[in-house]
Amino acid sequence: MKTQRIVEILKSEAVDTDVVVKGWVRTKRGNKNVAFIALNDGSCMRNIQVVVDLQKISEEELKPVTTGACLRVDGRLVKSLGAGQGVEVQAEKIEIYGTADPESYPLQKKGHSLEFLRDIAYLRPRTNTFGAILRIRHAMAYAIHEYFNKKGFYYLNTPLITASDCEGAGEMFQVTTLDLNKVPKTEQGEVDFSQDFFGRCCNLTVSGQLEGELGALSMGQIYTFGPTFRAENSNTPRHLAEFWMIEPEAAFYELEDNMEMAEEFLKYLINYALDNCREDLEFMNKMWDQELIERLEFVVKNDFKRLEYTEGIEILKASGEKFEFPVEWGCDLQSEHERYLVEKHFKRPVILINYPKDIKAFYMKQNEDGKTVRAMDVLFPKIGEIIGGSEREADYGKLSARVAELGMSEKSLWWYLDTRRWGSAPHSGFGLGFERLLMFVTGMTNIRDVIPFPRTPQHADF
Ligand code: 4AD
Ligand code: MG
C-alpha cells in the first residue's frame, strides 16, 4: 500500500480506511492498556497520533519506540476522540526502521536553546522550530520564482567561479588547484597563476550582478537566485560566509522603478507567507516572537518611506541618540543607524537613496552633483539592510573613468565595460539577501538559524 504524507492524512476525511504512515517518534506515552505515539514526518508541524492496543502489540515490542526512532505503521484511520486532532491511526503492525538510544540521542528532551541546536545543526531539522523555518524557506523560494515568472523576468544562472570582484570590497574566497605547499612563482616572485586551473586568479562570486546586467541588456528582464560567498570576517548575527541572494536586473528601469519593484516584491513574499505558511508562522509567533505576525501584516499594509541619504544623516544627527558609531555625511550607515530610522523615527520600512559615491560600488549611476550615486538600500525593522541596489552607470566614459579612479582592473572587467560600448541602456537592479528575508519572516534574530548549514568563520563542519 502507498505511504501517505501526514499532512495529507490529517486533511483527509477518509476515515475507516487502511493507511501506512512513516515518520519519526516525537513522544510516546500511555498506560497499561494503550500507548500513544506522536509521529512526525516533516510534512507539516502537526504530528499524527498512533494508538497502540497493547493486547495486539506487546509492550516489549514497543520498547525501542522512543523519541527519535523511525517507524512504519500499518493501521486504520479513525475519527479521533482526543482533543486537537480530527483523525488518528489505530496500529495493526509497527516496523522499526531505526532506533534512537535515549541515552545518546541529543534531541531526547524538548525545549533546547537555539545555541545548543546550532552545535547540532545536522540534527536540528528534526525539531518543530527548524521544521517550520525550513518549510517557510522552501515556500519563499517558490514564491520568488512565482513572482518573477508572473512579471516576465527570466531566471538566469550566473557563474559561481569568476575573475571579477563585483562589490570591489576584496572579500573573496580564492579558487585554485595550485599545490599550496609548492606555489609556482614568476621571475618577479609573484604567484604564477598561468599554471593554475583557469590560467588566472579566480574566486567564488560575491554577486551575480555583473553577469546579470548582460542578461538585462539582452533579454530585458532577468533575475538570479543562487549562492553567494563573502570572506568578510564579521562574526555578526546578520552575516554568513555563504548566503543566497536574489538579484533582479531590468533594462529601462530607473531608480524609481527599482524602488517600486523592491517594495512590491517584498510585500508579495510576505503576503505569500501569511497566506501559505500560517501554521508554521503561528508556531514561530507563539514560541519565539509574539509580535511576528503583527509585524508582517504591518509591513504588507503600509507604504515604505522613501528618503534621501542626506536627509537620513540629518535626522540621525538631530536624534540626540548615543550611537556607538558617530554619524557624519559620508559615513556608511551601521545597523544601529538603520534601525533607528526604521524602528524609532519612521516606524516603517525605509528606502534610502542617493548615497555618497565613495561608500558605494563602482557600477552605480553617478548623479549630477558629482558626490552621490543612485543607490538604494531597503531598511527593515529588526534587520537593517535587507536589499541593496541601484540604477547602473550606463555611460561608457563615466564608468571606465570610475574603474580607473578606483584602481580596479580593466583587465578583468573589459567584458562588462563592453556592454556600455554597444547598445547601452538605462537599467537598474538590486540584491535581496535570502537569509535576511527569512530572518524577517520567521522572527529569528540570528542568521545562522535560517539556513540549514550555516557557514561562518571557523565553522564549516556540517
Ligand atoms: O548590498 P549588497 O552587497 O549588494 C550587492 O551585492 C549588489 N551586487 C546587489 C545588486 O544590486 N544586484 O548585498 C545585497 C544584499 C544585502 O542587502 C543583504 O541583504 C545581503 O545581500 N547580504 C548578506 N546576507 C548575509 N550574509 C552576508 N555576508 C551578506 N552580505 C550581503
Ligand atoms: Mg549593501
XYZ file of C-alpha atoms and ligand atoms in Angstrom:
494
model
C 0.000 0.000 0.000
C 1.138 3.548 -0.749
C 2.606 5.584 2.080
C 0.759 8.815 2.735
C 2.354 12.016 3.998
C 0.998 13.030 7.380
C -0.080 16.460 6.122
C -2.372 14.735 3.610
C -3.745 12.232 6.096
C -4.618 14.956 8.595
C -6.584 16.754 5.896
C -8.320 13.630 4.677
C -11.820 12.631 5.554
C -11.168 9.023 4.587
C -11.841 7.519 7.992
C -12.223 3.768 8.302
C -9.650 3.090 5.589
C -6.300 1.335 5.860
C -3.226 3.580 5.882
C 0.548 3.357 6.022
C 2.423 6.179 7.748
C 6.158 6.547 8.209
C 7.976 9.053 10.360
C 9.965 9.838 13.478
C 8.651 9.476 17.015
C 8.197 12.755 18.844
C 6.751 11.317 22.058
C 5.344 8.114 23.456
C 3.036 7.970 26.445
C 0.241 5.778 27.703
C -0.807 3.252 30.336
C -1.021 -0.494 30.801
C -3.608 -0.968 28.068
C -2.767 1.529 25.416
C 0.183 3.548 24.067
C 0.005 6.839 22.187
C 2.799 7.629 19.769
C 3.089 11.092 18.230
C 4.630 10.620 14.796
C 6.061 13.380 12.587
C 7.308 13.059 9.020
C 8.362 16.656 8.364
C 5.467 17.338 6.006
C 3.868 19.726 8.492
C 4.101 20.973 12.043
C 1.436 18.623 13.367
C 2.022 15.001 14.363
C -0.322 12.155 13.748
C -1.390 10.194 16.797
C -0.809 6.458 16.583
C -2.857 4.465 19.075
C -1.493 1.061 20.040
C -3.626 -1.554 21.751
C -1.159 -3.377 23.989
C -3.171 -6.577 23.633
C -2.288 -6.554 19.936
C 1.290 -5.280 20.079
C 3.165 -6.066 23.266
C 4.894 -3.547 25.498
C 8.111 -5.460 24.904
C 7.808 -4.872 21.162
C 7.263 -1.166 21.784
C 10.326 -0.761 23.998
C 12.605 0.524 21.214
C 9.930 3.012 20.181
C 11.488 6.049 21.843
C 11.793 9.713 20.880
C 13.708 9.993 17.601
C 13.159 6.416 16.424
C 11.857 5.932 12.894
C 8.788 3.771 12.244
C 6.468 2.347 9.680
C 2.950 1.969 10.967
C 0.260 -0.026 9.178
C -3.151 0.650 10.581
C -6.619 2.034 10.250
C -7.508 5.705 10.062
C -10.286 6.522 12.525
C -12.001 9.597 13.908
C -10.154 10.776 16.996
C -11.892 11.364 20.290
C -8.889 13.220 21.669
C -8.748 16.999 21.627
C -6.684 18.780 18.977
C -6.863 16.253 16.183
C -9.523 15.046 13.791
C -8.125 11.641 12.957
C -5.699 9.108 14.367
C -4.237 5.784 13.338
C -5.076 2.559 15.131
C -1.926 0.495 14.717
C -2.144 -3.029 13.353
C 1.567 -3.506 12.791
C 4.671 -1.491 13.653
C 8.039 -1.884 11.965
C 11.010 -0.102 13.472
C 13.297 1.268 10.770
C 15.838 2.861 13.097
C 16.115 3.142 16.855
C 17.386 6.198 18.765
C 19.040 5.271 22.036
C 17.586 7.642 24.677
C 20.973 7.664 26.425
C 22.721 9.235 23.448
C 20.055 10.899 21.251
C 20.665 14.658 21.621
C 17.037 15.632 20.980
C 15.620 13.340 23.629
C 14.107 16.267 25.523
C 12.147 19.271 24.264
C 12.944 22.944 24.707
C 16.628 23.170 23.716
C 18.143 26.617 23.264
C 18.937 27.871 19.764
C 22.634 27.956 20.741
C 22.562 24.281 21.669
C 20.782 23.443 18.430
C 23.406 25.355 16.427
C 26.022 22.960 17.768
C 23.995 20.043 16.447
C 22.895 21.777 13.246
C 22.931 18.429 11.448
C 20.031 17.215 13.636
C 18.047 20.366 14.260
C 15.725 19.990 11.223
C 14.017 17.330 13.335
C 12.768 19.933 15.789
C 9.476 21.803 15.422
C 11.244 25.147 15.162
C 13.591 24.157 12.353
C 10.928 22.178 10.564
C 8.857 25.374 10.477
C 11.803 27.538 9.359
C 12.805 25.157 6.569
C 9.251 24.839 5.279
C 8.966 28.641 5.233
C 12.330 28.809 3.455
C 11.004 26.483 0.782
C 7.786 28.480 0.406
C 9.730 31.727 -0.007
C 11.979 30.225 -2.689
C 8.897 29.061 -4.549
C 7.193 32.462 -4.202
C 10.297 34.230 -5.541
C 10.197 32.212 -8.757
C 6.433 32.689 -8.940
C 6.710 36.469 -8.582
C 9.289 36.867 -11.321
C 7.586 34.432 -13.628
C 4.384 36.477 -13.329
C 6.292 39.699 -14.026
C 8.044 38.330 -17.099
C 11.548 38.115 -15.614
C 13.728 35.235 -16.829
C 15.719 33.110 -14.413
C 19.380 33.455 -15.373
C 22.108 31.306 -13.840
C 25.276 33.302 -13.333
C 28.650 31.681 -12.606
C 29.864 30.890 -9.114
C 33.503 30.932 -10.189
C 34.600 34.291 -11.524
C 37.637 36.510 -12.008
C 35.938 39.777 -11.039
C 35.064 41.385 -7.720
C 31.624 42.908 -8.232
C 31.423 44.793 -4.966
C 35.089 45.814 -5.048
C 35.470 45.031 -1.372
C 38.077 42.302 -1.862
C 36.217 39.886 0.400
C 36.617 36.854 -1.810
C 37.378 33.181 -1.412
C 40.057 32.179 -3.872
C 39.516 29.133 -6.089
C 42.694 27.297 -7.012
C 44.115 23.864 -7.786
C 47.695 25.014 -7.168
C 49.547 22.993 -4.547
C 49.663 25.391 -1.621
C 52.845 23.738 -0.382
C 54.590 24.386 -3.700
C 53.127 27.540 -5.168
C 54.743 28.301 -8.562
C 56.296 31.755 -8.780
C 57.081 34.074 -11.702
C 60.523 35.583 -12.203
C 59.258 38.618 -10.305
C 58.478 36.382 -7.349
C 54.688 36.620 -7.697
C 52.303 33.675 -7.763
C 52.277 32.265 -11.286
C 48.555 31.941 -11.925
C 49.184 30.943 -15.535
C 49.797 27.463 -14.097
C 46.510 27.479 -12.183
C 43.402 25.661 -13.415
C 41.862 28.689 -15.115
C 45.188 30.241 -16.053
C 44.422 33.219 -13.862
C 43.448 34.161 -10.335
C 39.794 33.230 -9.680
C 37.394 33.436 -6.800
C 33.899 32.493 -5.680
C 31.375 35.131 -6.666
C 30.251 37.844 -4.243
C 27.301 38.694 -6.521
C 25.822 37.627 -9.846
C 25.044 41.206 -10.786
C 27.700 41.921 -13.405
C 26.681 38.896 -15.454
C 23.041 39.665 -14.603
C 23.457 43.012 -16.345
C 24.467 41.201 -19.522
C 21.161 39.352 -19.250
C 19.164 42.555 -18.727
C 20.849 44.177 -21.726
C 19.765 41.312 -23.944
C 16.672 39.621 -22.508
C 15.359 42.804 -20.924
C 14.401 41.466 -17.516
C 16.203 38.719 -15.636
C 16.801 37.562 -12.092
C 19.394 35.368 -10.475
C 18.881 33.294 -7.340
C 21.926 31.486 -6.106
C 24.640 31.083 -3.526
C 26.987 33.967 -2.870
C 30.262 33.927 -0.968
C 31.893 36.585 1.145
C 35.055 36.169 3.143
C 34.285 39.088 5.405
C 35.495 38.167 8.834
C 32.459 39.561 10.581
C 31.013 37.331 13.202
C 27.668 39.085 13.430
C 24.135 37.709 13.711
C 23.438 39.123 10.220
C 26.382 37.843 8.150
C 27.168 34.488 6.589
C 30.206 33.494 4.534
C 27.845 31.591 2.223
C 24.402 33.052 1.691
C 21.773 33.109 -1.033
C 20.908 36.201 -2.987
C 18.121 37.105 -5.397
C 19.200 39.697 -7.956
C 16.700 41.075 -10.466
C 18.086 43.311 -13.206
C 15.903 45.199 -15.678
C 16.607 47.267 -18.768
C 14.805 50.622 -18.967
C 14.232 50.699 -15.200
C 15.297 53.891 -13.483
C 15.803 54.243 -9.751
C 12.087 54.980 -9.216
C 11.052 51.771 -10.999
C 13.630 49.858 -8.998
C 12.230 51.144 -5.711
C 8.721 50.270 -6.787
C 9.706 46.737 -7.696
C 11.620 46.217 -4.431
C 8.615 47.265 -2.360
C 6.139 45.240 -4.387
C 8.413 42.188 -4.325
C 8.933 42.209 -0.561
C 5.220 42.672 0.065
C 4.403 39.851 -2.328
C 6.716 37.465 -0.482
C 5.477 38.408 2.976
C 1.877 38.101 1.836
C 2.652 34.700 0.380
C 3.992 33.564 3.749
C 0.932 34.914 5.580
C -1.376 33.086 3.175
C 0.504 29.811 2.797
C 2.615 29.233 5.920
C 0.029 30.056 8.545
C 0.573 27.081 10.826
C 4.358 27.485 10.870
C 4.136 31.263 11.359
C 1.729 30.823 14.247
C 4.171 28.425 15.859
C 7.064 30.893 15.449
C 4.857 33.663 16.777
C 3.938 31.659 19.864
C 7.391 30.273 20.610
C 9.879 32.984 19.607
C 8.410 36.350 18.709
C 4.940 37.367 19.885
C 4.842 40.357 17.519
C 5.859 38.433 14.411
C 2.549 38.135 12.579
C 1.542 41.661 13.539
C 4.845 42.965 12.126
C 4.405 41.027 8.880
C 0.885 42.351 8.467
C 2.032 45.886 9.201
C 4.737 45.819 6.525
C 2.345 44.496 3.909
C -0.247 47.175 4.621
C 1.932 50.291 4.835
C 3.916 52.278 2.304
C 7.681 52.246 2.691
C 9.195 55.641 3.487
C 11.492 56.933 0.715
C 14.283 59.161 1.881
C 17.499 60.802 0.657
C 20.695 59.668 2.398
C 21.476 63.323 3.175
C 18.128 63.752 4.963
C 18.689 60.498 6.810
C 22.003 61.790 8.146
C 20.333 64.998 9.311
C 17.662 63.045 11.163
C 20.284 60.847 12.840
C 22.390 63.842 13.874
C 19.370 65.621 15.326
C 18.136 62.493 17.116
C 20.028 63.035 20.353
C 20.655 59.280 20.341
C 24.031 57.983 21.584
C 25.287 55.784 18.742
C 28.314 53.550 19.039
C 29.475 54.811 15.623
C 29.293 58.595 15.129
C 27.275 59.929 12.187
C 28.647 62.344 9.594
C 27.734 62.959 5.963
C 29.874 60.487 4.040
C 29.818 57.691 6.608
C 28.469 54.255 5.849
C 25.396 53.562 7.935
C 25.713 50.936 10.648
C 22.796 48.732 11.552
C 22.171 50.818 14.702
C 21.573 53.853 12.444
C 19.408 51.954 10.005
C 17.297 50.562 12.803
C 16.897 53.963 14.437
C 15.426 55.376 11.230
C 13.124 52.397 10.731
C 12.081 51.472 14.260
C 12.156 54.755 16.147
C 11.823 57.589 13.650
C 9.589 56.461 10.787
C 8.232 53.259 12.347
C 8.074 51.565 8.939
C 10.461 50.217 6.279
C 12.641 52.884 4.683
C 14.166 53.071 1.208
C 17.262 55.220 1.473
C 18.626 56.615 -1.807
C 21.414 58.732 -3.305
C 24.343 57.695 -1.106
C 27.819 59.260 -1.285
C 29.698 57.648 -4.146
C 32.747 56.826 -2.035
C 30.901 54.302 0.134
C 29.180 52.534 -2.762
C 30.310 50.220 -5.557
C 31.831 51.423 -8.829
C 28.888 50.462 -11.066
C 26.271 52.836 -9.624
C 24.923 55.682 -11.755
C 26.610 58.949 -10.891
C 24.389 61.897 -10.013
C 24.843 65.382 -11.446
C 26.156 66.685 -8.111
C 29.402 64.719 -8.584
C 29.147 63.488 -4.985
C 26.356 60.949 -4.861
C 25.198 57.885 -6.778
C 21.754 56.474 -7.487
C 21.988 53.797 -4.824
C 19.045 52.348 -2.970
C 19.048 50.373 0.269
C 15.843 48.961 1.738
C 15.949 49.010 5.532
C 13.675 46.771 7.591
C 12.631 46.630 11.231
C 14.782 44.243 13.317
C 17.024 43.574 10.293
C 18.502 46.805 8.983
C 19.581 46.434 5.345
C 17.586 43.726 3.596
C 18.107 44.918 -0.012
C 20.965 46.783 -1.671
C 20.673 48.040 -5.240
C 20.956 50.936 -7.651
C 20.450 52.338 -11.070
C 23.590 51.415 -13.038
C 26.015 53.742 -14.757
C 25.165 53.300 -18.422
C 27.712 55.757 -19.832
C 30.927 54.121 -21.043
C 33.138 57.142 -20.382
C 31.897 57.724 -16.851
C 32.043 54.049 -15.936
C 35.546 53.414 -17.217
C 36.766 56.610 -15.569
C 35.377 55.377 -12.266
C 37.014 51.971 -12.710
C 40.352 53.675 -13.339
C 39.857 56.107 -10.449
C 39.305 53.225 -8.043
C 42.360 51.379 -9.377
C 40.220 48.419 -10.418
C 41.465 46.015 -13.027
C 40.139 46.789 -16.516
C 41.705 43.501 -17.487
C 39.069 41.529 -15.609
C 36.202 43.943 -16.337
C 36.624 44.580 -20.080
C 33.636 42.429 -20.982
C 31.443 44.342 -18.520
C 32.609 47.706 -19.866
C 31.891 46.481 -23.389
C 28.156 46.337 -22.589
C 28.296 50.144 -22.490
C 30.040 50.344 -25.842
C 27.316 48.654 -27.861
C 23.642 49.305 -27.249
C 23.945 50.595 -23.705
C 20.643 51.372 -21.964
C 19.420 52.762 -18.680
C 18.970 49.826 -16.301
C 18.652 49.010 -12.623
C 18.601 46.140 -10.218
C 19.009 45.050 -6.636
C 20.054 42.182 -4.409
C 17.830 40.711 -1.717
C 19.641 38.640 0.902
C 17.533 35.486 1.110
C 18.501 34.764 4.714
C 17.845 38.370 5.771
C 14.355 37.973 4.290
C 13.931 34.729 6.211
C 15.030 36.350 9.453
C 12.284 38.891 8.958
C 9.623 36.348 8.021
C 10.419 33.819 10.762
C 11.300 36.294 13.535
C 14.672 34.629 14.115
C 17.341 37.061 15.305
C 20.423 35.073 14.268
C 21.049 34.436 10.578
C 22.618 31.052 11.416
C 19.133 29.851 12.333
C 17.505 30.383 8.936
C 19.899 28.405 6.721
C 20.213 24.629 7.072
C 24.015 24.539 7.112
C 25.493 27.897 8.147
C 28.994 28.817 7.008
C 30.730 31.363 9.236
C 34.375 31.980 10.237
C 35.744 28.744 11.759
C 32.521 26.865 11.042
C 32.154 24.553 8.062
C 31.846 21.072 9.594
C 28.263 20.166 8.769
O 24.331 45.268 -0.672
P 24.991 44.107 -1.352
O 26.436 43.893 -1.109
O 24.686 44.322 -2.906
C 25.154 43.554 -3.923
O 25.802 42.557 -3.823
C 24.665 44.029 -5.263
N 25.541 43.458 -6.290
C 23.228 43.633 -5.456
C 22.642 44.102 -6.745
O 22.451 45.292 -6.913
N 22.364 43.203 -7.657
O 24.217 42.773 -0.982
C 22.828 42.642 -1.230
C 22.107 42.039 -0.036
C 22.231 42.845 1.236
O 21.288 43.885 1.257
C 21.968 41.799 2.295
O 20.572 41.548 2.398
C 22.608 40.558 1.678
O 22.704 40.780 0.285
N 23.953 40.300 2.227
C 24.252 39.318 3.097
N 23.481 38.384 3.683
C 24.080 37.514 4.510
N 25.405 37.500 4.783
C 26.226 38.425 4.215
N 27.529 38.377 4.472
C 25.654 39.385 3.333
N 26.148 40.402 2.602
C 25.098 40.941 1.938
Mg 24.769 46.705 0.711
